[in-house]
């Protein structure tokens, strides 16, 4: 079946450090890929998405490229801020009638000043 | 912009009691999804509705039921509550033109004592 695997956290970085959170997927078809972010005590917010191979999603300085050859969608940011501290979820979906998201286990990012 | 509204935000119940969670999707969104997120876990898909009909079913216990009403709001009914049902319950909605994007509510935190 379809699944998403994320690097385990927590990831602890100093402010302005470079961030990479690895995400790989297993899919029977050609899903869309997403990164959602969950701040403490809040719901899930869409951070970025990519709908097909080689697409790059970007938002708020975060980027991720849909790599079909490596079945990966790694999240990167060049310079993290304390306000980026949150849990990040990688997810996939196929859209259409079965548009449910399949999530990875989440990666906690803690950015220290 | 209008968001997905969930109520109540917090709910405390005793074992074997019944609980009902409500979800009001974004206007003109026709699909509603329910997810359960246990402590420190990724969100697990429970069930979804499209145009008031069940469109997909995930790991929803038989003790739970849900429906979508004519105004597109949805309710998740949980009976014979168990300690393990304590979790954050998210509702999400999507539109037919939304490019597979789910918008999540802030969640309802259920605590079963």
GROMACS .gro file of C-alpha atoms in nm:
model
  226
    1UNK     CA    1   0.000   0.000   0.000
    2UNK     CA    2   0.090   0.365  -0.012
    3UNK     CA    3   0.298   0.510   0.269
    4UNK     CA    4   0.517   0.803   0.367
    5UNK     CA    5   0.838   0.782   0.568
    6UNK     CA    6   0.994   1.082   0.737
    7UNK     CA    7   1.319   1.126   0.923
    8UNK     CA    8   1.274   1.098   1.294
    9UNK     CA    9   1.296   1.399   1.514
   10UNK     CA   10   1.337   1.604   1.702
   11UNK     CA   11   1.554   1.817   1.480
   12UNK     CA   12   1.721   2.091   1.682
   13UNK     CA   13   1.884   2.381   1.499
   14UNK     CA   14   2.019   2.722   1.577
   15UNK     CA   15   1.855   3.024   1.419
   16UNK     CA   16   1.971   3.087   1.059
   17UNK     CA   17   2.086   2.727   1.015
   18UNK     CA   18   2.003   2.525   0.705
   19UNK     CA   19   1.714   2.282   0.737
   20UNK     CA   20   1.653   1.951   0.563
   21UNK     CA   21   1.374   1.713   0.662
   22UNK     CA   22   1.381   1.395   0.459
   23UNK     CA   23   1.065   1.239   0.321
   24UNK     CA   24   1.029   0.936   0.099
   25UNK     CA   25   0.714   0.772  -0.025
   26UNK     CA   26   0.583   0.444  -0.158
   27UNK     CA   27   0.300   0.477  -0.403
   28UNK     CA   28   0.111   0.252  -0.640
   29UNK     CA   29   0.029   0.543  -0.868
   30UNK     CA   30   0.126   0.906  -0.921
   31UNK     CA   31   0.019   1.103  -0.617
   32UNK     CA   32   0.044   1.467  -0.530
   33UNK     CA   33   0.285   1.539  -0.246
   34UNK     CA   34   0.243   1.784   0.038
   35UNK     CA   35   0.411   1.930   0.342
   36UNK     CA   36   0.182   2.034   0.626
   37UNK     CA   37   0.295   2.219   0.939
   38UNK     CA   38   0.140   2.199   1.284
   39UNK     CA   39   0.226   2.470   1.534
   40UNK     CA   40   0.177   2.393   1.903
   41UNK     CA   41  -0.190   2.365   1.993
   42UNK     CA   42  -0.306   2.435   1.640
   43UNK     CA   43  -0.440   2.249   1.340
   44UNK     CA   44  -0.257   2.140   1.028
   45UNK     CA   45  -0.169   2.407   0.776
   46UNK     CA   46  -0.064   2.343   0.419
   47UNK     CA   47   0.294   2.460   0.372
   48UNK     CA   48   0.357   2.359   0.011
   49UNK     CA   49   0.268   2.102  -0.251
   50UNK     CA   50   0.377   1.948  -0.579
   51UNK     CA   51   0.149   1.763  -0.815
   52UNK     CA   52   0.387   1.589  -1.052
   53UNK     CA   53   0.745   1.476  -1.094
   54UNK     CA   54   1.008   1.752  -1.098
   55UNK     CA   55   0.762   2.009  -0.965
   56UNK     CA   56   0.901   2.231  -0.691
   57UNK     CA   57   0.670   2.355  -0.419
   58UNK     CA   58   0.774   2.662  -0.225
   59UNK     CA   59   0.631   2.887   0.043
   60UNK     CA   60   0.771   3.111   0.319
   61UNK     CA   61   1.128   3.021   0.226
   62UNK     CA   62   1.061   2.646   0.237
   63UNK     CA   63   1.109   2.434  -0.075
   64UNK     CA   64   1.059   2.072  -0.175
   65UNK     CA   65   1.104   1.903  -0.513
   66UNK     CA   66   0.903   1.600  -0.627
   67UNK     CA   67   1.169   1.343  -0.721
   68UNK     CA   68   1.012   1.041  -0.886
   69UNK     CA   69   1.343   0.864  -0.944
   70UNK     CA   70   1.423   0.864  -0.572
   71UNK     CA   71   1.058   0.873  -0.455
   72UNK     CA   72   1.146   1.167  -0.233
   73UNK     CA   73   1.007   1.506  -0.136
   74UNK     CA   74   1.263   1.650   0.104
   75UNK     CA   75   1.181   1.979   0.276
   76UNK     CA   76   1.450   2.246   0.283
   77UNK     CA   77   1.494   2.599   0.411
   78UNK     CA   78   1.807   2.805   0.384
   79UNK     CA   79   1.779   2.994   0.713
   80UNK     CA   80   1.538   2.887   0.985
   81UNK     CA   81   1.383   3.114   1.242
   82UNK     CA   82   1.259   3.047   1.594
   83UNK     CA   83   0.905   3.093   1.461
   84UNK     CA   84   0.955   2.788   1.235
   85UNK     CA   85   0.950   2.561   1.540
   86UNK     CA   86   0.666   2.317   1.476
   87UNK     CA   87   0.588   1.963   1.366
   88UNK     CA   88   0.619   1.904   0.992
   89UNK     CA   89   0.422   1.632   0.817
   90UNK     CA   90   0.491   1.496   0.471
   91UNK     CA   91   0.185   1.353   0.298
   92UNK     CA   92   0.051   1.218  -0.031
   93UNK     CA   93  -0.287   1.196  -0.194
   94UNK     CA   94  -0.436   1.097  -0.529
   95UNK     CA   95  -0.715   1.346  -0.547
   96UNK     CA   96  -1.049   1.261  -0.703
   97UNK     CA   97  -1.297   1.057  -0.504
   98UNK     CA   98  -1.025   0.920  -0.273
   99UNK     CA   99  -0.856   1.247  -0.192
  100UNK     CA  100  -0.755   1.144   0.158
  101UNK     CA  101  -0.409   1.236   0.277
  102UNK     CA  102  -0.168   0.970   0.392
  103UNK     CA  103   0.072   1.124   0.641
  104UNK     CA  104   0.419   1.046   0.757
  105UNK     CA  105   0.488   1.030   1.128
  106UNK     CA  106   0.585   1.396   1.155
  107UNK     CA  107   0.915   1.561   1.242
  108UNK     CA  108   0.945   1.801   1.531
  109UNK     CA  109   1.167   2.099   1.453
  110UNK     CA  110   1.299   2.307   1.741
  111UNK     CA  111   1.488   2.623   1.650
  112UNK     CA  112   1.692   2.785   1.922
  113UNK     CA  113   1.783   3.156   1.927
  114UNK     CA  114  -1.117   3.418   0.475
  115UNK     CA  115  -1.357   3.163   0.617
  116UNK     CA  116  -1.194   2.853   0.757
  117UNK     CA  117  -1.307   2.511   0.868
  118UNK     CA  118  -1.491   2.544   1.197
  119UNK     CA  119  -1.493   2.263   1.451
  120UNK     CA  120  -1.685   2.239   1.773
  121UNK     CA  121  -1.641   2.186   2.053
  122UNK     CA  122  -1.270   2.263   2.079
  123UNK     CA  123  -1.237   2.061   2.396
  124UNK     CA  124  -1.452   1.782   2.531
  125UNK     CA  125  -1.417   1.565   2.840
  126UNK     CA  126  -1.616   1.243   2.869
  127UNK     CA  127  -1.627   0.937   3.087
  128UNK     CA  128  -1.573   0.584   2.959
  129UNK     CA  129  -1.878   0.435   2.788
  130UNK     CA  130  -2.029   0.778   2.725
  131UNK     CA  131  -2.117   0.923   2.386
  132UNK     CA  132  -1.965   1.226   2.216
  133UNK     CA  133  -2.054   1.425   1.905
  134UNK     CA  134  -1.814   1.647   1.716
  135UNK     CA  135  -1.925   1.896   1.456
  136UNK     CA  136  -1.749   2.033   1.152
  137UNK     CA  137  -1.848   2.324   0.930
  138UNK     CA  138  -1.651   2.324   0.604
  139UNK     CA  139  -1.539   2.623   0.407
  140UNK     CA  140  -1.831   2.760   0.198
  141UNK     CA  141  -1.860   2.584  -0.140
  142UNK     CA  142  -1.640   2.297  -0.024
  143UNK     CA  143  -1.831   1.978  -0.093
  144UNK     CA  144  -1.603   1.718   0.064
  145UNK     CA  145  -1.537   1.667   0.434
  146UNK     CA  146  -1.273   1.443   0.593
  147UNK     CA  147  -1.228   1.330   0.952
  148UNK     CA  148  -0.888   1.244   1.102
  149UNK     CA  149  -0.784   1.120   1.444
  150UNK     CA  150  -0.446   1.220   1.587
  151UNK     CA  151  -0.328   1.042   1.901
  152UNK     CA  152  -0.061   1.197   2.124
  153UNK     CA  153   0.266   1.226   1.933
  154UNK     CA  154   0.123   1.045   1.632
  155UNK     CA  155   0.043   1.131   1.273
  156UNK     CA  156  -0.319   1.198   1.176
  157UNK     CA  157  -0.507   0.884   1.079
  158UNK     CA  158  -0.785   0.903   0.823
  159UNK     CA  159  -1.125   0.798   0.955
  160UNK     CA  160  -1.388   0.875   0.694
  161UNK     CA  161  -1.485   1.121   0.423
  162UNK     CA  162  -1.803   1.248   0.260
  163UNK     CA  163  -1.866   1.395  -0.083
  164UNK     CA  164  -2.198   1.560  -0.157
  165UNK     CA  165  -2.348   1.404   0.158
  166UNK     CA  166  -2.250   1.050   0.064
  167UNK     CA  167  -1.968   0.853   0.222
  168UNK     CA  168  -1.681   0.860  -0.025
  169UNK     CA  169  -1.406   0.673   0.159
  170UNK     CA  170  -1.354   0.490   0.483
  171UNK     CA  171  -1.037   0.442   0.681
  172UNK     CA  172  -0.961   0.311   1.025
  173UNK     CA  173  -1.286   0.421   1.184
  174UNK     CA  174  -1.407   0.198   1.470
  175UNK     CA  175  -1.754   0.046   1.444
  176UNK     CA  176  -1.847   0.248   1.755
  177UNK     CA  177  -1.807   0.565   1.550
  178UNK     CA  178  -2.041   0.694   1.284
  179UNK     CA  179  -2.053   1.010   1.080
  180UNK     CA  180  -2.268   1.188   0.829
  181UNK     CA  181  -2.276   1.497   0.615
  182UNK     CA  182  -2.590   1.708   0.615
  183UNK     CA  183  -2.766   1.907   0.344
  184UNK     CA  184  -2.579   2.223   0.446
  185UNK     CA  185  -2.252   2.024   0.408
  186UNK     CA  186  -2.165   2.032   0.774
  187UNK     CA  187  -2.062   1.698   0.919
  188UNK     CA  188  -2.093   1.531   1.256
  189UNK     CA  189  -1.881   1.252   1.403
  190UNK     CA  190  -2.064   1.046   1.662
  191UNK     CA  191  -1.862   0.834   1.900
  192UNK     CA  192  -2.030   0.586   2.134
  193UNK     CA  193  -1.909   0.356   2.413
  194UNK     CA  194  -1.604   0.574   2.451
  195UNK     CA  195  -1.278   0.412   2.553
  196UNK     CA  196  -0.965   0.561   2.706
  197UNK     CA  197  -0.788   0.504   2.376
  198UNK     CA  198  -1.030   0.737   2.198
  199UNK     CA  199  -0.862   1.032   2.368
  200UNK     CA  200  -0.715   1.224   2.078
  201UNK     CA  201  -0.730   1.532   1.864
  202UNK     CA  202  -0.997   1.500   1.597
  203UNK     CA  203  -0.948   1.705   1.285
  204UNK     CA  204  -1.197   1.786   1.019
  205UNK     CA  205  -1.082   1.901   0.677
  206UNK     CA  206  -1.265   2.013   0.367
  207UNK     CA  207  -1.184   2.044   0.000
  208UNK     CA  208  -1.346   2.182  -0.312
  209UNK     CA  209  -1.377   2.024  -0.657
  210UNK     CA  210  -1.144   2.291  -0.795
  211UNK     CA  211  -0.904   2.287  -0.503
  212UNK     CA  212  -0.624   2.087  -0.665
  213UNK     CA  213  -0.633   1.811  -0.404
  214UNK     CA  214  -0.572   2.056  -0.120
  215UNK     CA  215  -0.736   1.983   0.214
  216UNK     CA  216  -0.793   2.270   0.455
  217UNK     CA  217  -0.797   2.162   0.817
  218UNK     CA  218  -0.985   2.294   1.115
  219UNK     CA  219  -0.817   2.364   1.447
  220UNK     CA  220  -0.933   2.030   1.585
  221UNK     CA  221  -1.145   1.904   1.872
  222UNK     CA  222  -0.956   1.757   2.165
  223UNK     CA  223  -1.143   1.468   2.324
  224UNK     CA  224  -1.033   1.343   2.664
  225UNK     CA  225  -1.189   1.023   2.794
  226UNK     CA  226  -1.151   0.964   3.168
   0.00000   0.00000   0.00000
